[in-house]
Amino acid sequence: MSHSTVESSSSGVESDRHVRLVPPPASGHGKARRSRSPKKKMERQFRGLVSPHTLNTGRGRVVYWIVLVTVVVLFTAIFVFPLYWMVTGALKSSDELAQIPPSFFPTSIDWSVYKEAWDQLDLGLFLRNTVIYAAGAWLFTLAIDVTAAYALSKLRPVLGKAILGLMLATLMIPPMVILLPAYLTVKDLPIFGWNLLNTPWAIWLPAAANGFYIFLLKRFFDSIPKELLEAAEIDGATPFRILWSIVLPVSRPIIGVVSILSVVTVWKDFVWPLLVLPDSDKMSISVGISSLSAQMPQNVLMAALVIASIPAIVVFFVFQRSIMAGLTAGSLKG
């Protein structure tokens, strides 16, 4: 082997060795990123107030359950205690209600106070009036808000986004600000000149148009696939037919939410019925109880409040699943 060949081979080995000693920077950084990414992912996954390692220990589990039970019991007591105090207060005598410090349990239970409240306050008349007001407001709310939301979502009229923005802007106005203009409108209806005081229309018409209900319905209608409606249009269905036969059947959850909210809102409203229904025979349940409260014993008044709140509580417990399903149904598309 010649001397030049040996020199070239040795130089080649030295250059190769030199290349091996210096690793490529790009590939090294890529390996470091790949090796650190699972760790960062796990840190993001388990990041919280208490680490999983702490929860796996005996002391961690004990502290966790103590805090959880305390918070749940505390918040439950805060929300349930007024209802409990109202129900038990109706079963106490007037002297027992007035004693200081108050007792948390009635010494003697007298269920006849509910019959006395029903007869003395004429709750049957007030409940019938309130049912009429709530049922009419529910029908008008569905008729107006559903069609408005369907038009904004699927028909897409000119300036539809501007109209929706103006509707949502009304939610920023405090109700007390529009109370006087609404009262003057009901007292002298524009164009027609009708006086709607002491009529159910004074409750039905203002409750019908609600920007919040229209927004909820529109968000749900936006999640309905366009292909479903386009197939109906190809078959010759009119927009009203599509609304009645396709949109409404698949929108039962959100329609249930709007129905419950509209009925409960009318049922518990006080200021507006007090202004537009001054006649004693046309009062709602809340206004009627308030007008006769000064003449009744305290336990009879509490019994009347319990009777008035039973329908709203029953509606909530029966349809609470519909409320949660309707509020989350429009959040996912597909």
Short mmCIF file of C-alpha atoms in Angstrom, two decimals:
data_model
loop_
_atom_site.label_atom_id
_atom_site.label_comp_id
_atom_site.label_asym_id
_atom_site.label_seq_id
_atom_site.Cartn_x
_atom_site.Cartn_y
_atom_site.Cartn_z
CA MET A 1 0.00 0.00 0.00
CA SER A 2 1.42 3.36 -0.98
CA HIS A 3 2.12 6.20 1.35
CA SER A 4 -0.51 8.43 -0.28
CA THR A 5 -3.15 5.78 0.16
CA VAL A 6 -2.41 5.46 3.84
CA GLU A 7 -2.56 9.23 4.29
CA SER A 8 -5.88 9.49 2.49
CA SER A 9 -7.41 6.65 4.48
CA SER A 10 -6.21 8.10 7.77
CA SER A 11 -7.50 11.53 6.87
CA GLY A 12 -10.84 9.97 5.94
CA VAL A 13 -11.05 8.20 9.30
CA GLU A 14 -10.19 11.41 11.13
CA SER A 15 -12.83 13.38 9.21
CA ASP A 16 -15.41 10.67 9.83
CA ARG A 17 -14.52 10.62 13.49
CA HIS A 18 -14.86 14.38 13.55
CA VAL A 19 -18.33 14.16 12.04
CA ARG A 20 -19.44 11.58 14.59
CA LEU A 21 -18.24 13.66 17.51
CA VAL A 22 -20.47 16.65 16.53
CA PRO A 23 -24.16 15.57 16.49
CA PRO A 24 -26.56 17.39 14.16
CA PRO A 25 -28.30 20.17 16.10
CA ALA A 26 -31.62 19.84 14.34
CA SER A 27 -32.11 16.14 15.01
CA GLY A 28 -30.98 16.49 18.62
CA HIS A 29 -33.52 19.23 19.32
CA GLY A 30 -36.23 17.19 17.68
CA LYS A 31 -35.50 14.22 19.96
CA ALA A 32 -35.51 16.48 23.00
CA ARG A 33 -38.87 17.91 22.01
CA ARG A 34 -40.31 14.46 21.44
CA SER A 35 -38.99 13.27 24.78
CA ARG A 36 -40.39 16.28 26.67
CA SER A 37 -43.79 16.47 24.99
CA PRO A 38 -45.41 13.45 26.78
CA LYS A 39 -44.28 14.82 30.11
CA LYS A 40 -45.75 18.23 29.38
CA LYS A 41 -48.94 16.58 28.18
CA MET A 42 -49.27 14.66 31.43
CA GLU A 43 -48.62 17.84 33.40
CA ARG A 44 -51.37 19.63 31.53
CA GLN A 45 -53.71 16.67 32.00
CA PHE A 46 -53.28 16.40 35.77
CA ARG A 47 -52.81 20.08 36.55
CA GLY A 48 -55.16 21.25 39.31
CA LEU A 49 -55.45 22.28 42.93
CA VAL A 50 -54.73 18.75 44.16
CA SER A 51 -52.37 16.38 42.38
CA PRO A 52 -53.37 12.74 41.70
CA HIS A 53 -50.52 11.57 43.91
CA THR A 54 -51.96 13.48 46.87
CA LEU A 55 -55.45 12.07 46.25
CA ASN A 56 -54.09 8.53 46.27
CA THR A 57 -52.86 8.94 49.83
CA GLY A 58 -55.13 8.29 52.79
CA ARG A 59 -54.84 11.79 54.17
CA GLY A 60 -55.50 13.32 50.75
CA ARG A 61 -58.71 11.34 50.28
CA VAL A 62 -59.96 12.28 53.74
CA VAL A 63 -59.31 15.99 53.19
CA TYR A 64 -60.87 15.84 49.73
CA TRP A 65 -64.11 14.25 50.92
CA ILE A 66 -64.37 16.57 53.92
CA VAL A 67 -64.06 19.65 51.71
CA LEU A 68 -66.45 18.26 49.10
CA VAL A 69 -69.17 17.31 51.59
CA THR A 70 -68.82 20.62 53.44
CA VAL A 71 -69.20 22.69 50.28
CA VAL A 72 -72.16 20.67 48.96
CA VAL A 73 -74.00 20.73 52.31
CA LEU A 74 -73.32 24.44 52.80
CA PHE A 75 -74.59 25.50 49.38
CA THR A 76 -77.60 23.18 49.63
CA ALA A 77 -78.53 24.64 53.01
CA ILE A 78 -78.23 28.19 51.68
CA PHE A 79 -80.63 27.54 48.81
CA VAL A 80 -83.05 25.17 50.58
CA PHE A 81 -83.31 26.93 53.95
CA PRO A 82 -85.74 29.70 52.79
CA LEU A 83 -88.08 27.06 51.40
CA TYR A 84 -87.79 25.00 54.58
CA TRP A 85 -88.48 28.07 56.73
CA MET A 86 -91.58 28.89 54.68
CA VAL A 87 -93.00 25.36 54.90
CA THR A 88 -92.34 24.93 58.63
CA GLY A 89 -93.45 28.50 59.39
CA ALA A 90 -96.87 27.72 57.95
CA LEU A 91 -97.22 24.83 60.43
CA LYS A 92 -96.43 27.02 63.45
CA SER A 93 -98.84 29.15 65.42
CA SER A 94 -98.68 32.94 65.32
CA ASP A 95 -97.20 33.08 68.83
CA GLU A 96 -94.54 30.54 67.94
CA LEU A 97 -93.56 32.53 64.85
CA ALA A 98 -93.18 35.70 66.92
CA GLN A 99 -91.02 34.21 69.66
CA ILE A 100 -87.32 35.13 69.94
CA PRO A 101 -85.12 33.22 69.39
CA PRO A 102 -87.13 31.41 66.71
CA SER A 103 -87.59 27.66 66.76
CA PHE A 104 -86.46 25.60 63.81
CA PHE A 105 -89.11 22.91 64.28
CA PRO A 106 -92.84 23.44 64.99
CA THR A 107 -93.98 22.17 68.35
CA SER A 108 -97.35 21.08 66.97
CA ILE A 109 -98.27 20.49 63.33
CA ASP A 110 -101.61 21.90 62.19
CA TRP A 111 -102.42 21.17 58.54
CA SER A 112 -105.73 23.04 58.70
CA VAL A 113 -103.83 26.29 58.15
CA TYR A 114 -103.57 25.46 54.45
CA LYS A 115 -107.34 25.13 54.11
CA GLU A 116 -107.74 28.39 56.01
CA ALA A 117 -105.34 30.13 53.62
CA TRP A 118 -107.16 28.69 50.61
CA ASP A 119 -110.54 29.96 51.81
CA GLN A 120 -109.58 33.34 53.29
CA LEU A 121 -107.31 34.50 50.47
CA ASP A 122 -109.47 33.06 47.68
CA LEU A 123 -106.45 31.30 46.22
CA GLY A 124 -108.61 29.35 43.76
CA LEU A 125 -109.48 32.54 41.86
CA PHE A 126 -105.90 33.81 41.86
CA LEU A 127 -104.51 30.46 40.72
CA ARG A 128 -107.04 30.25 37.88
CA ASN A 129 -106.12 33.75 36.70
CA THR A 130 -102.41 32.96 36.83
CA VAL A 131 -102.87 29.74 34.87
CA ILE A 132 -104.70 31.67 32.15
CA TYR A 133 -101.97 34.32 32.01
CA ALA A 134 -99.16 31.75 31.94
CA ALA A 135 -100.83 29.56 29.29
CA GLY A 136 -101.55 32.50 26.99
CA ALA A 137 -98.04 33.91 27.40
CA TRP A 138 -96.62 30.47 26.60
CA LEU A 139 -98.63 30.18 23.37
CA PHE A 140 -97.76 33.67 22.17
CA THR A 141 -94.11 33.21 23.10
CA LEU A 142 -93.80 30.05 21.02
CA ALA A 143 -95.73 31.52 18.09
CA ILE A 144 -93.63 34.71 17.86
CA ASP A 145 -90.19 33.65 19.11
CA VAL A 146 -90.01 30.37 17.21
CA THR A 147 -90.96 31.97 13.89
CA ALA A 148 -88.56 34.88 14.47
CA ALA A 149 -85.67 32.56 15.33
CA TYR A 150 -86.44 30.34 12.32
CA ALA A 151 -86.46 33.33 9.98
CA LEU A 152 -83.15 34.64 11.33
CA SER A 153 -81.49 31.22 11.24
CA LYS A 154 -82.73 29.58 8.03
CA LEU A 155 -84.47 32.18 5.87
CA ARG A 156 -81.69 34.76 6.47
CA PRO A 157 -83.51 38.01 5.62
CA VAL A 158 -81.80 41.25 4.67
CA LEU A 159 -80.18 42.92 7.71
CA GLY A 160 -80.89 39.80 9.74
CA LYS A 161 -77.70 40.16 11.78
CA ALA A 162 -78.51 43.78 12.56
CA ILE A 163 -82.00 42.80 13.70
CA LEU A 164 -80.59 40.07 15.95
CA GLY A 165 -78.09 42.54 17.38
CA LEU A 166 -80.87 44.99 18.21
CA MET A 167 -82.83 42.20 19.89
CA LEU A 168 -79.84 41.25 22.01
CA ALA A 169 -79.23 44.91 22.83
CA THR A 170 -82.60 45.00 24.58
CA LEU A 171 -81.21 42.53 27.12
CA MET A 172 -78.77 45.21 28.30
CA ILE A 173 -81.61 47.57 29.27
CA PRO A 174 -82.79 47.22 32.91
CA PRO A 175 -86.45 46.15 33.11
CA MET A 176 -87.33 49.08 35.35
CA VAL A 177 -86.26 51.52 32.61
CA ILE A 178 -88.80 50.22 30.10
CA LEU A 179 -91.55 49.75 32.69
CA LEU A 180 -93.14 53.16 32.13
CA PRO A 181 -93.01 53.08 28.30
CA ALA A 182 -94.48 49.58 28.32
CA TYR A 183 -97.28 50.68 30.65
CA LEU A 184 -98.16 53.66 28.44
CA THR A 185 -98.14 51.38 25.39
CA VAL A 186 -100.54 48.92 27.02
CA LYS A 187 -102.79 51.71 28.27
CA ASP A 188 -103.09 53.25 24.80
CA LEU A 189 -102.07 50.74 22.13
CA PRO A 190 -100.49 52.56 19.17
CA ILE A 191 -102.48 52.72 15.89
CA PHE A 192 -105.49 50.93 17.40
CA GLY A 193 -105.91 53.09 20.51
CA TRP A 194 -107.08 50.14 22.65
CA ASN A 195 -106.84 50.11 26.45
CA LEU A 196 -105.53 46.69 27.46
CA LEU A 197 -105.49 47.23 31.24
CA ASN A 198 -107.31 44.59 33.29
CA THR A 199 -107.20 42.20 30.32
CA PRO A 200 -104.99 39.14 29.74
CA TRP A 201 -103.54 40.86 26.66
CA ALA A 202 -101.58 43.17 28.97
CA ILE A 203 -99.67 40.07 30.13
CA TRP A 204 -99.57 38.09 26.92
CA LEU A 205 -98.25 40.65 24.43
CA PRO A 206 -95.26 42.01 26.44
CA ALA A 207 -94.22 38.47 27.34
CA ALA A 208 -94.38 37.23 23.74
CA ALA A 209 -91.32 38.99 22.26
CA ASN A 210 -88.18 38.08 24.21
CA GLY A 211 -84.71 38.56 22.80
CA PHE A 212 -83.17 35.91 25.02
CA TYR A 213 -85.62 33.21 23.91
CA ILE A 214 -85.07 34.14 20.26
CA PHE A 215 -81.32 33.86 20.73
CA LEU A 216 -81.61 30.40 22.34
CA LEU A 217 -83.89 29.15 19.59
CA LYS A 218 -81.72 30.57 16.82
CA ARG A 219 -78.58 28.93 18.22
CA PHE A 220 -80.36 25.58 18.22
CA PHE A 221 -81.78 26.05 14.72
CA ASP A 222 -78.27 26.85 13.46
CA SER A 223 -77.14 23.36 14.52
CA ILE A 224 -79.76 21.63 12.33
CA PRO A 225 -78.02 20.27 9.18
CA LYS A 226 -78.72 22.26 6.02
CA GLU A 227 -78.91 19.06 3.98
CA LEU A 228 -82.07 18.05 5.84
CA LEU A 229 -83.84 21.27 4.92
CA GLU A 230 -82.52 21.29 1.36
CA ALA A 231 -83.92 17.79 0.82
CA ALA A 232 -87.33 19.03 1.96
CA GLU A 233 -87.10 22.00 -0.40
CA ILE A 234 -86.32 19.69 -3.31
CA ASP A 235 -89.46 17.71 -2.47
CA GLY A 236 -91.45 20.95 -2.77
CA ALA A 237 -91.99 21.77 0.91
CA THR A 238 -92.74 25.40 1.74
CA PRO A 239 -90.81 27.23 4.52
CA PHE A 240 -93.79 26.90 6.86
CA ARG A 241 -94.06 23.18 6.08
CA ILE A 242 -90.35 22.74 6.81
CA LEU A 243 -90.75 24.56 10.11
CA TRP A 244 -93.76 22.51 11.18
CA SER A 245 -92.72 19.06 9.98
CA ILE A 246 -88.92 19.09 10.32
CA VAL A 247 -87.60 21.89 12.52
CA LEU A 248 -90.10 21.70 15.37
CA PRO A 249 -89.94 17.89 15.90
CA VAL A 250 -86.14 17.94 16.25
CA SER A 251 -86.23 21.07 18.43
CA ARG A 252 -88.22 19.65 21.32
CA PRO A 253 -85.46 20.12 23.93
CA ILE A 254 -84.99 23.84 23.35
CA ILE A 255 -88.73 24.40 22.93
CA GLY A 256 -89.21 22.72 26.30
CA VAL A 257 -86.66 25.08 27.86
CA VAL A 258 -88.33 28.17 26.42
CA SER A 259 -91.74 26.89 27.52
CA ILE A 260 -90.62 26.31 31.09
CA LEU A 261 -88.87 29.67 31.36
CA SER A 262 -91.83 31.58 29.93
CA VAL A 263 -94.36 29.91 32.24
CA VAL A 264 -92.24 30.34 35.38
CA THR A 265 -91.50 33.98 34.51
CA VAL A 266 -95.19 34.85 34.27
CA TRP A 267 -96.00 32.80 37.36
CA LYS A 268 -93.55 34.61 39.62
CA ASP A 269 -93.86 38.10 38.13
CA PHE A 270 -95.12 40.75 40.53
CA VAL A 271 -94.45 44.34 39.44
CA TRP A 272 -95.96 44.17 35.96
CA PRO A 273 -99.24 42.43 36.97
CA LEU A 274 -99.51 44.90 39.85
CA LEU A 275 -99.54 47.79 37.36
CA VAL A 276 -101.69 46.43 34.56
CA LEU A 277 -104.18 44.32 36.57
CA PRO A 278 -105.49 46.59 39.36
CA ASP A 279 -108.90 44.90 39.52
CA SER A 280 -109.06 42.43 42.42
CA ASP A 281 -110.88 39.84 40.29
CA LYS A 282 -108.08 39.88 37.68
CA MET A 283 -105.04 39.73 39.99
CA SER A 284 -102.39 37.06 39.68
CA ILE A 285 -101.41 34.84 42.59
CA SER A 286 -98.43 36.93 43.69
CA VAL A 287 -100.32 40.23 43.58
CA GLY A 288 -103.39 38.76 45.26
CA ILE A 289 -101.43 37.37 48.20
CA SER A 290 -99.56 40.65 48.60
CA SER A 291 -102.75 42.72 48.59
CA LEU A 292 -104.31 40.62 51.38
CA SER A 293 -101.16 40.00 53.43
CA ALA A 294 -101.80 42.83 55.90
CA GLN A 295 -105.12 41.29 56.97
CA MET A 296 -103.89 37.73 57.51
CA PRO A 297 -101.93 36.05 60.31
CA GLN A 298 -98.32 35.26 59.58
CA ASN A 299 -98.77 31.48 59.45
CA VAL A 300 -101.74 31.77 57.08
CA LEU A 301 -99.69 34.02 54.81
CA MET A 302 -96.83 31.50 54.72
CA ALA A 303 -99.27 28.70 53.93
CA ALA A 304 -100.57 30.74 51.00
CA LEU A 305 -97.01 31.25 49.75
CA VAL A 306 -96.37 27.50 49.94
CA ILE A 307 -99.49 26.79 47.87
CA ALA A 308 -98.50 29.44 45.31
CA SER A 309 -94.99 28.03 44.88
CA ILE A 310 -95.98 24.36 44.51
CA PRO A 311 -96.84 24.53 40.75
CA ALA A 312 -93.53 26.19 39.85
CA ILE A 313 -91.56 23.68 41.93
CA VAL A 314 -93.37 20.74 40.35
CA VAL A 315 -92.72 22.09 36.84
CA PHE A 316 -89.02 22.47 37.62
CA PHE A 317 -88.55 18.97 39.03
CA VAL A 318 -90.51 17.33 36.22
CA PHE A 319 -88.71 19.14 33.40
CA GLN A 320 -85.25 19.74 34.90
CA ARG A 321 -83.66 17.28 32.47
CA SER A 322 -85.23 19.14 29.56
CA ILE A 323 -83.70 22.36 30.84
CA MET A 324 -80.14 20.96 30.86
CA ALA A 325 -80.59 19.09 27.57
CA GLY A 326 -82.00 22.13 25.80
CA LEU A 327 -79.35 24.53 27.01
CA THR A 328 -76.52 22.25 25.84
CA ALA A 329 -78.10 20.76 22.71
CA GLY A 330 -77.22 23.68 20.44
CA SER A 331 -73.61 23.85 21.54
CA LEU A 332 -72.48 20.97 19.31
CA LYS A 333 -73.14 20.76 15.60
CA GLY A 334 -73.47 17.64 13.54
#
